[in-house]
Amino acid sequence: MKRVKLGGPDGLEVSKCGMGVMSITAFYGDPIPDKDAIELIAQAVASGCTFFDTAEAYVAEDPVSGKLLWNEEILGRAVATIGRDKVEIGTKFGGKSAMSGPAMGDHMKQACYAALKRLQTDTIDLYYLHRVDPNVPIEETVGTMAELVQAGAVRHIGLSEASPEVIRRAHAVHPITCVQQEWSLYTRDLEEDIVPACKELGIGIVPYSPLGRGFLSDDMASPTDDVRQFFPRLIGDAFDANKALRAQVEAMAKAKGCHTAQLALAWLWAQGDKLGIDVVPIPGTTKIRNMQSNCLAADLHISDSELAELSAVFDGVVGERGFEQYMSSTYRVNKNVVKGSDS
Ligand code: ATR
């Protein structure tokens, strides 16, 4: 698989297709057995996918044992068997709930050292602020992240759900290697504001939920009863309306001889090329066959006319991309305090 350097010449080299490991332990259905998770990650590396995404916030109770299942821990165990030098690890801090928690100072340092322990490593390739804390000036947060870089605990830093203004202020303190942001055929608001800012600053984009939380595939025939039941697009009449739109993507994929999810990923890379920005999506999966299919999509070419046709499919998408509490921490809603201001 091709490799991409996120964040310019001094940036972080990763595989063109990464992988989100969140759903291995939580949120989209039940966790999968540890040995299957470790095999899935090993097979991903064998397929050329070496860039793995996790977070401090991806922790949940095991439905059987009641014990806490830390997503970082299972990735750490997999990496220990595969070899640390074979992978790039991206993780995020921001408390057990990504929506809260002081994002600075001692808390961040403690969070980082706890993550290192769970990941069984002495350095994190890419450490993100999961959600911007509205009450802590971003300069202070990034200043502490930079101290972690200087200490060798972290190699590169990133932001998630940060507005262009916050990205600029952060980048002035320490180079931001990439911004992780929801981006898919049906979530494209960042193309207006975040993409131009990142392009100008030489920052890469890591699209999260590149498959629309599984909707942009051949597999989601009806709403699920996991956390996705709270996402307005993925329930009720909105689901049906969006499914009717998705049928156009399914038909195009069929005609092209590929899977719907592969076409959704190929669109992202092609759109990144068109907009002149490095894009490294991290589709999440619990299945080896889906992981392999996603990796193969990295070589799928789509023409300008296919790109244009796909880009228009979800112009009429129905429903917000997240529920109310989720949206409150997203970049257009969540404002960051400016040092010295009263607001
Ligand atoms: P997130 O970033 O939130 O994890 P995503 O990457 O857009 O969201 O989508 C993840 C979902 O897509 C998962 O539910 C995954 O289901 P499996 O665990 O069953 O694979 C689904 N998914 C990933 N790759 C897929 C593929 N190639 N075909 C069908 N579904 C896929």
CSV table of C-alpha atoms and ligand atoms in Angstrom, one decimal:
chain,number,residue,atom,x,y,z
A,1,MET,CA,0.0,0.0,0.0
A,2,LYS,CA,1.1,3.5,-0.7
A,3,ARG,CA,2.5,5.6,2.1
A,4,VAL,CA,1.6,9.2,2.9
A,5,LYS,CA,3.5,11.9,4.9
A,6,LEU,CA,1.0,13.7,7.1
A,7,GLY,CA,2.1,17.3,7.9
A,8,GLY,CA,4.8,17.9,5.3
A,9,PRO,CA,8.4,16.8,5.0
A,10,ASP,CA,9.0,16.6,8.8
A,11,GLY,CA,5.7,14.9,9.3
A,12,LEU,CA,4.5,11.4,10.1
A,13,GLU,CA,4.6,8.7,7.5
A,14,VAL,CA,1.6,6.4,7.6
A,15,SER,CA,-0.2,3.9,5.3
A,16,LYS,CA,-2.6,5.6,2.9
A,17,CYS,CA,-5.5,3.6,4.5
A,18,GLY,CA,-5.5,3.5,8.3
A,19,MET,CA,-7.8,1.6,10.6
A,20,GLY,CA,-9.9,2.7,13.6
A,21,VAL,CA,-9.9,0.1,16.3
A,22,MET,CA,-12.7,1.6,18.5
A,23,SER,CA,-15.4,-0.9,17.6
A,24,ILE,CA,-13.2,-3.9,18.6
A,25,THR,CA,-14.1,-3.2,22.2
A,26,ALA,CA,-17.1,-0.9,22.3
A,27,PHE,CA,-19.9,1.2,20.8
A,28,TYR,CA,-20.8,-0.6,17.6
A,29,GLY,CA,-22.1,-3.8,19.0
A,30,ASP,CA,-20.4,-6.2,21.4
A,31,PRO,CA,-16.6,-6.4,21.8
A,32,ILE,CA,-14.9,-9.1,19.8
A,33,PRO,CA,-12.7,-11.8,21.5
A,34,ASP,CA,-9.1,-10.6,22.2
A,35,LYS,CA,-7.5,-13.2,20.1
A,36,ASP,CA,-9.7,-12.2,17.1
A,37,ALA,CA,-8.8,-8.5,17.7
A,38,ILE,CA,-5.1,-9.3,17.8
A,39,GLU,CA,-5.4,-11.4,14.6
A,40,LEU,CA,-7.3,-8.6,12.8
A,41,ILE,CA,-4.6,-6.0,13.6
A,42,ALA,CA,-1.9,-8.4,12.6
A,43,GLN,CA,-3.7,-9.1,9.3
A,44,ALA,CA,-4.1,-5.4,8.7
A,45,VAL,CA,-0.3,-4.9,9.0
A,46,ALA,CA,0.1,-7.9,6.6
A,47,SER,CA,-2.2,-6.0,4.2
A,48,GLY,CA,0.0,-2.9,4.4
A,49,CYS,CA,-2.3,-1.0,6.8
A,50,THR,CA,0.0,0.2,9.6
A,51,PHE,CA,-1.7,3.3,11.0
A,52,PHE,CA,-4.0,2.5,13.9
A,53,ASP,CA,-6.4,4.9,15.7
A,54,THR,CA,-7.6,4.6,19.2
A,55,ALA,CA,-8.4,6.9,22.2
A,56,GLU,CA,-8.5,7.2,26.0
A,57,ALA,CA,-12.2,7.7,25.7
A,58,TYR,CA,-12.7,4.3,24.0
A,59,VAL,CA,-13.4,2.5,27.2
A,60,ALA,CA,-16.4,0.5,28.2
A,61,GLU,CA,-17.6,-2.2,30.5
A,62,ASP,CA,-17.3,-5.7,29.2
A,63,PRO,CA,-20.9,-7.0,28.9
A,64,VAL,CA,-19.9,-10.4,30.3
A,65,SER,CA,-17.2,-9.8,33.0
A,66,GLY,CA,-18.2,-6.2,33.9
A,67,LYS,CA,-14.5,-5.2,33.7
A,68,LEU,CA,-13.3,-2.1,32.0
A,69,LEU,CA,-12.2,-2.8,28.4
A,70,TRP,CA,-9.6,-0.2,27.3
A,71,ASN,CA,-9.3,0.0,23.6
A,72,GLU,CA,-5.7,1.2,23.9
A,73,GLU,CA,-4.9,-1.9,25.9
A,74,ILE,CA,-5.9,-4.4,23.2
A,75,LEU,CA,-4.1,-2.4,20.5
A,76,GLY,CA,-1.0,-2.4,22.8
A,77,ARG,CA,-1.2,-6.2,23.1
A,78,ALA,CA,-1.5,-6.6,19.4
A,79,VAL,CA,1.4,-4.2,18.8
A,80,ALA,CA,3.5,-6.1,21.3
A,81,THR,CA,3.1,-9.3,19.2
A,82,ILE,CA,3.5,-7.6,15.8
A,83,GLY,CA,6.5,-5.4,16.6
A,84,ARG,CA,6.4,-1.7,17.7
A,85,ASP,CA,8.4,-0.6,14.7
A,86,LYS,CA,5.9,-2.0,12.2
A,87,VAL,CA,3.0,0.3,13.1
A,88,GLU,CA,2.1,4.0,13.7
A,89,ILE,CA,-0.1,4.6,16.7
A,90,GLY,CA,-2.5,7.5,16.9
A,91,THR,CA,-4.4,8.0,20.2
A,92,LYS,CA,-6.3,10.9,21.8
A,93,PHE,CA,-6.8,12.3,25.3
A,94,GLY,CA,-9.8,14.0,26.8
A,95,GLY,CA,-11.2,11.9,29.6
A,96,LYS,CA,-13.4,8.9,29.7
A,97,SER,CA,-16.1,11.0,28.0
A,98,ALA,CA,-14.6,12.7,25.0
A,99,MET,CA,-17.0,15.6,25.7
A,100,SER,CA,-15.5,16.6,29.0
A,101,GLY,CA,-12.4,16.8,31.1
A,102,PRO,CA,-9.7,19.4,31.6
A,103,ALA,CA,-7.6,19.2,28.5
A,104,MET,CA,-4.3,20.5,29.9
A,105,GLY,CA,-1.5,20.5,32.4
A,106,ASP,CA,-1.2,17.6,34.9
A,107,HIS,CA,-4.3,15.8,33.7
A,108,MET,CA,-2.9,15.6,30.1
A,109,LYS,CA,0.5,14.4,31.3
A,110,GLN,CA,-1.1,11.7,33.5
A,111,ALA,CA,-3.4,10.7,30.6
A,112,CYS,CA,-0.4,10.4,28.3
A,113,TYR,CA,1.7,8.3,30.6
A,114,ALA,CA,-1.4,6.0,31.3
A,115,ALA,CA,-1.9,5.7,27.6
A,116,LEU,CA,1.7,4.8,27.0
A,117,LYS,CA,1.4,2.0,29.6
A,118,ARG,CA,-1.8,0.6,28.1
A,119,LEU,CA,-0.2,0.8,24.7
A,120,GLN,CA,3.0,-0.9,25.9
A,121,THR,CA,5.2,1.6,24.3
A,122,ASP,CA,7.4,4.5,25.3
A,123,THR,CA,6.3,6.9,22.5
A,124,ILE,CA,3.0,7.7,20.8
A,125,ASP,CA,3.4,8.5,17.1
A,126,LEU,CA,0.4,10.9,17.0
A,127,TYR,CA,-1.3,12.3,20.1
A,128,TYR,CA,-4.5,14.2,19.6
A,129,LEU,CA,-6.7,16.5,21.6
A,130,HIS,CA,-10.0,14.6,21.3
A,131,ARG,CA,-12.3,17.5,21.8
A,132,VAL,CA,-11.4,21.2,22.3
A,133,ASP,CA,-12.1,22.3,25.9
A,134,PRO,CA,-14.0,25.6,25.6
A,135,ASN,CA,-12.6,26.9,28.8
A,136,VAL,CA,-8.9,26.3,28.3
A,137,PRO,CA,-7.1,28.6,25.7
A,138,ILE,CA,-5.8,26.2,23.0
A,139,GLU,CA,-2.4,27.8,23.3
A,140,GLU,CA,-2.1,26.4,26.8
A,141,THR,CA,-3.3,22.9,25.8
A,142,VAL,CA,-0.9,22.8,22.8
A,143,GLY,CA,1.9,24.2,25.0
A,144,THR,CA,1.6,21.1,27.3
A,145,MET,CA,1.3,18.8,24.3
A,146,ALA,CA,4.6,20.3,23.0
A,147,GLU,CA,6.2,19.5,26.4
A,148,LEU,CA,5.2,15.9,25.8
A,149,VAL,CA,7.0,16.0,22.4
A,150,GLN,CA,10.1,17.5,24.0
A,151,ALA,CA,10.0,14.7,26.7
A,152,GLY,CA,9.9,12.1,23.9
A,153,ALA,CA,6.5,10.7,25.0
A,154,VAL,CA,4.9,11.8,21.8
A,155,ARG,CA,6.2,12.3,18.3
A,156,HIS,CA,3.5,14.4,16.6
A,157,ILE,CA,0.4,16.2,17.7
A,158,GLY,CA,-3.1,16.5,16.2
A,159,LEU,CA,-6.5,18.0,16.9
A,160,SER,CA,-10.0,16.7,16.4
A,161,GLU,CA,-13.1,18.8,16.0
A,162,ALA,CA,-11.2,22.0,16.0
A,163,SER,CA,-12.3,25.1,14.1
A,164,PRO,CA,-10.0,26.8,11.6
A,165,GLU,CA,-9.3,29.6,14.1
A,166,VAL,CA,-8.4,27.1,16.8
A,167,ILE,CA,-6.2,25.1,14.3
A,168,ARG,CA,-4.3,28.4,13.4
A,169,ARG,CA,-3.8,29.3,17.0
A,170,ALA,CA,-2.6,25.8,17.9
A,171,HIS,CA,-0.3,25.6,14.8
A,172,ALA,CA,1.4,28.9,15.9
A,173,VAL,CA,2.5,27.2,19.2
A,174,HIS,CA,3.6,23.9,17.8
A,175,PRO,CA,3.3,22.3,14.3
A,176,ILE,CA,0.0,20.3,14.0
A,177,THR,CA,0.6,17.2,11.9
A,178,CYS,CA,-3.0,16.5,11.1
A,179,VAL,CA,-6.6,17.2,12.0
A,180,GLN,CA,-9.0,14.3,12.6
A,181,GLN,CA,-12.4,15.2,11.4
A,182,GLU,CA,-15.6,13.5,10.3
A,183,TRP,CA,-15.5,13.4,6.5
A,184,SER,CA,-17.4,11.1,4.1
A,185,LEU,CA,-19.7,11.2,1.1
A,186,TYR,CA,-22.5,12.4,3.4
A,187,THR,CA,-20.5,14.7,5.9
A,188,ARG,CA,-18.7,17.4,3.9
A,189,ASP,CA,-19.0,20.6,5.9
A,190,LEU,CA,-15.2,20.7,6.6
A,191,GLU,CA,-14.5,21.2,2.9
A,192,GLU,CA,-15.7,24.8,3.3
A,193,ASP,CA,-13.5,25.8,6.2
A,194,ILE,CA,-11.2,23.2,7.7
A,195,VAL,CA,-9.8,21.9,4.4
A,196,PRO,CA,-8.6,25.3,3.1
A,197,ALA,CA,-7.1,26.2,6.4
A,198,CYS,CA,-5.2,22.9,6.7
A,199,LYS,CA,-4.1,23.1,3.1
A,200,GLU,CA,-2.6,26.5,3.7
A,201,LEU,CA,-0.8,25.4,6.8
A,202,GLY,CA,0.4,22.1,5.4
A,203,ILE,CA,-1.7,20.0,7.8
A,204,GLY,CA,-3.1,16.6,6.7
A,205,ILE,CA,-6.6,15.4,7.3
A,206,VAL,CA,-7.5,12.0,9.0
A,207,PRO,CA,-11.2,11.5,8.2
A,208,TYR,CA,-13.1,9.7,11.0
A,209,SER,CA,-16.3,7.8,10.2
A,210,PRO,CA,-15.3,7.7,6.6
A,211,LEU,CA,-18.0,5.1,6.0
A,212,GLY,CA,-20.6,7.2,7.8
A,213,ARG,CA,-20.5,4.8,10.8
A,214,GLY,CA,-21.1,1.8,8.5
A,215,PHE,CA,-24.0,3.3,6.6
A,216,LEU,CA,-21.9,3.9,3.5
A,217,SER,CA,-21.5,0.1,2.7
A,218,ASP,CA,-23.5,-2.8,1.5
A,219,ASP,CA,-24.0,-4.1,5.0
A,220,MET,CA,-26.4,-1.7,6.9
A,221,ALA,CA,-29.8,-2.6,5.7
A,222,SER,CA,-31.6,-1.2,8.8
A,223,PRO,CA,-30.9,0.9,11.8
A,224,THR,CA,-28.8,-0.7,14.6
A,225,ASP,CA,-29.6,-0.9,18.3
A,226,ASP,CA,-26.1,0.2,19.4
A,227,VAL,CA,-24.9,3.8,19.9
A,228,ARG,CA,-25.8,4.6,16.3
A,229,GLN,CA,-29.5,4.6,17.3
A,230,PHE,CA,-28.8,8.1,18.7
A,231,PHE,CA,-27.5,9.5,15.4
A,232,PRO,CA,-30.3,11.3,13.6
A,233,ARG,CA,-29.2,10.2,10.1
A,234,LEU,CA,-29.3,6.6,11.0
A,235,ILE,CA,-32.8,6.2,12.4
A,236,GLY,CA,-36.4,6.4,11.4
A,237,ASP,CA,-37.5,8.2,8.3
A,238,ALA,CA,-34.1,9.8,7.9
A,239,PHE,CA,-32.5,6.4,7.6
A,240,ASP,CA,-35.0,5.4,4.8
A,241,ALA,CA,-34.5,8.7,3.0
A,242,ASN,CA,-30.7,8.4,3.1
A,243,LYS,CA,-30.9,4.7,2.1
A,244,ALA,CA,-32.7,5.8,-1.0
A,245,LEU,CA,-29.8,8.1,-1.8
A,246,ARG,CA,-27.3,5.4,-1.0
A,247,ALA,CA,-28.8,3.2,-3.6
A,248,GLN,CA,-27.1,5.4,-6.2
A,249,VAL,CA,-23.7,4.7,-4.7
A,250,GLU,CA,-24.6,1.0,-4.5
A,251,ALA,CA,-25.5,1.0,-8.2
A,252,MET,CA,-22.3,2.8,-9.2
A,253,ALA,CA,-20.2,0.3,-7.1
A,254,LYS,CA,-22.0,-2.6,-8.7
A,255,ALA,CA,-21.3,-1.3,-12.2
A,256,LYS,CA,-17.7,-0.8,-11.3
A,257,GLY,CA,-17.3,-4.2,-9.7
A,258,CYS,CA,-16.4,-3.0,-6.3
A,259,HIS,CA,-18.1,-2.7,-2.9
A,260,THR,CA,-20.0,0.4,-1.8
A,261,ALA,CA,-17.6,0.9,1.1
A,262,GLN,CA,-14.7,0.8,-1.3
A,263,LEU,CA,-16.2,3.4,-3.5
A,264,ALA,CA,-16.9,5.6,-0.5
A,265,LEU,CA,-13.3,5.4,0.5
A,266,ALA,CA,-12.0,5.9,-3.1
A,267,TRP,CA,-14.1,9.1,-3.2
A,268,LEU,CA,-12.4,10.5,-0.2
A,269,TRP,CA,-8.9,10.0,-1.6
A,270,ALA,CA,-10.0,11.4,-4.9
A,271,GLN,CA,-11.7,14.4,-3.3
A,272,GLY,CA,-8.5,15.0,-1.2
A,273,ASP,CA,-6.4,15.0,-4.5
A,274,LYS,CA,-8.9,17.4,-6.1
A,275,LEU,CA,-8.7,19.8,-3.1
A,276,GLY,CA,-4.9,19.4,-2.8
A,277,ILE,CA,-4.7,17.9,0.7
A,278,ASP,CA,-3.3,14.6,2.1
A,279,VAL,CA,-6.2,12.4,3.3
A,280,VAL,CA,-5.7,9.2,5.4
A,281,PRO,CA,-9.1,7.7,6.4
A,282,ILE,CA,-9.3,5.3,9.3
A,283,PRO,CA,-12.3,3.1,8.6
A,284,GLY,CA,-13.3,1.1,11.6
A,285,THR,CA,-13.9,-2.6,11.4
A,286,THR,CA,-14.1,-5.8,13.4
A,287,LYS,CA,-13.8,-8.1,10.4
A,288,ILE,CA,-10.7,-9.2,8.5
A,289,ARG,CA,-12.6,-9.4,5.2
A,290,ASN,CA,-13.8,-5.8,5.5
A,291,MET,CA,-10.4,-4.6,6.6
A,292,GLN,CA,-8.9,-6.2,3.5
A,293,SER,CA,-11.5,-4.8,1.2
A,294,ASN,CA,-10.9,-1.3,2.7
A,295,CYS,CA,-7.1,-1.7,2.1
A,296,LEU,CA,-7.7,-2.7,-1.6
A,297,ALA,CA,-9.8,0.4,-2.1
A,298,ALA,CA,-6.6,2.4,-1.7
A,299,ASP,CA,-5.7,1.3,-5.3
A,300,LEU,CA,-9.2,2.0,-6.8
A,301,HIS,CA,-9.2,4.8,-9.3
A,302,ILE,CA,-12.2,6.9,-9.9
A,303,SER,CA,-12.6,9.2,-12.8
A,304,ASP,CA,-13.5,12.9,-12.7
A,305,SER,CA,-17.0,12.2,-13.8
A,306,GLU,CA,-17.5,9.5,-11.1
A,307,LEU,CA,-16.1,11.9,-8.6
A,308,ALA,CA,-18.6,14.6,-9.6
A,309,GLU,CA,-21.5,12.1,-9.6
A,310,LEU,CA,-20.6,10.7,-6.2
A,311,SER,CA,-20.1,14.2,-4.8
A,312,ALA,CA,-23.7,15.1,-5.6
A,313,VAL,CA,-25.4,12.0,-4.2
A,314,PHE,CA,-25.9,13.2,-0.7
A,315,ASP,CA,-26.7,16.9,-1.4
A,316,GLY,CA,-30.1,16.2,0.2
A,317,VAL,CA,-28.8,14.2,3.1
A,318,VAL,CA,-31.5,14.0,5.9
A,319,GLY,CA,-30.6,14.5,9.5
A,320,GLU,CA,-27.7,16.1,11.5
A,321,ARG,CA,-24.4,14.2,11.6
A,322,GLY,CA,-24.7,13.8,15.4
A,323,PHE,CA,-27.1,14.0,18.3
A,324,GLU,CA,-27.4,17.2,20.4
A,325,GLN,CA,-24.8,16.4,23.0
A,326,TYR,CA,-22.4,15.2,20.4
A,327,MET,CA,-22.9,18.3,18.3
A,328,SER,CA,-22.1,20.5,21.3
A,329,SER,CA,-18.5,19.5,21.2
A,330,THR,CA,-18.1,19.8,17.4
A,331,TYR,CA,-16.0,22.5,15.8
A,332,ARG,CA,-18.7,24.9,14.6
A,333,VAL,CA,-20.6,24.9,17.9
A,334,ASN,CA,-17.8,24.6,20.5
A,335,LYS,CA,-15.9,27.9,20.9
A,336,ASN,CA,-12.5,28.1,22.6
A,337,VAL,CA,-11.8,30.9,25.1
A,338,VAL,CA,-9.1,33.4,24.1
A,339,LYS,CA,-6.5,34.2,26.8
A,340,GLY,CA,-7.2,37.4,28.5
A,341,SER,CA,-10.8,37.7,27.2
A,342,ASP,CA,-13.8,37.7,29.5
A,343,SER,CA,-15.9,35.5,27.2
B,1,ATR,P1,-16.1,5.0,12.8
B,1,ATR,O1,-15.0,5.9,12.3
B,1,ATR,O2,-17.1,5.7,13.6
B,1,ATR,O3,-15.7,3.7,13.3
B,1,ATR,P2,-16.8,4.1,10.0
B,1,ATR,O4,-15.3,3.8,9.9
B,1,ATR,O5,-17.4,5.1,9.1
B,1,ATR,O6,-17.0,4.7,11.5
B,1,ATR,O7,-17.7,2.8,10.0
B,1,ATR,C1,-17.4,1.8,10.9
B,1,ATR,C2,-18.4,0.7,10.5
B,1,ATR,O8,-18.3,0.3,9.2
B,1,ATR,C3,-18.3,-0.5,11.4
B,1,ATR,O9,-19.6,-0.8,11.9
B,1,ATR,C4,-17.9,-1.6,10.4
B,1,ATR,O10,-18.6,-2.8,10.6
B,1,ATR,P3,-17.8,-4.2,10.8
B,1,ATR,O11,-17.1,-4.2,12.1
B,1,ATR,O12,-18.8,-5.2,10.6
B,1,ATR,O13,-16.8,-4.3,9.6
B,1,ATR,C5,-18.4,-1.1,9.0
B,1,ATR,N1,-17.4,-1.4,7.9
B,1,ATR,C6,-16.1,-1.2,7.9
B,1,ATR,N2,-15.6,-1.6,6.7
B,1,ATR,C7,-16.6,-2.1,6.0
B,1,ATR,C8,-16.8,-2.7,4.7
B,1,ATR,N3,-15.7,-2.8,3.9
B,1,ATR,N4,-18.0,-3.2,4.4
B,1,ATR,C9,-19.1,-3.1,5.2
B,1,ATR,N5,-19.0,-2.5,6.4
B,1,ATR,C10,-17.8,-2.0,6.8
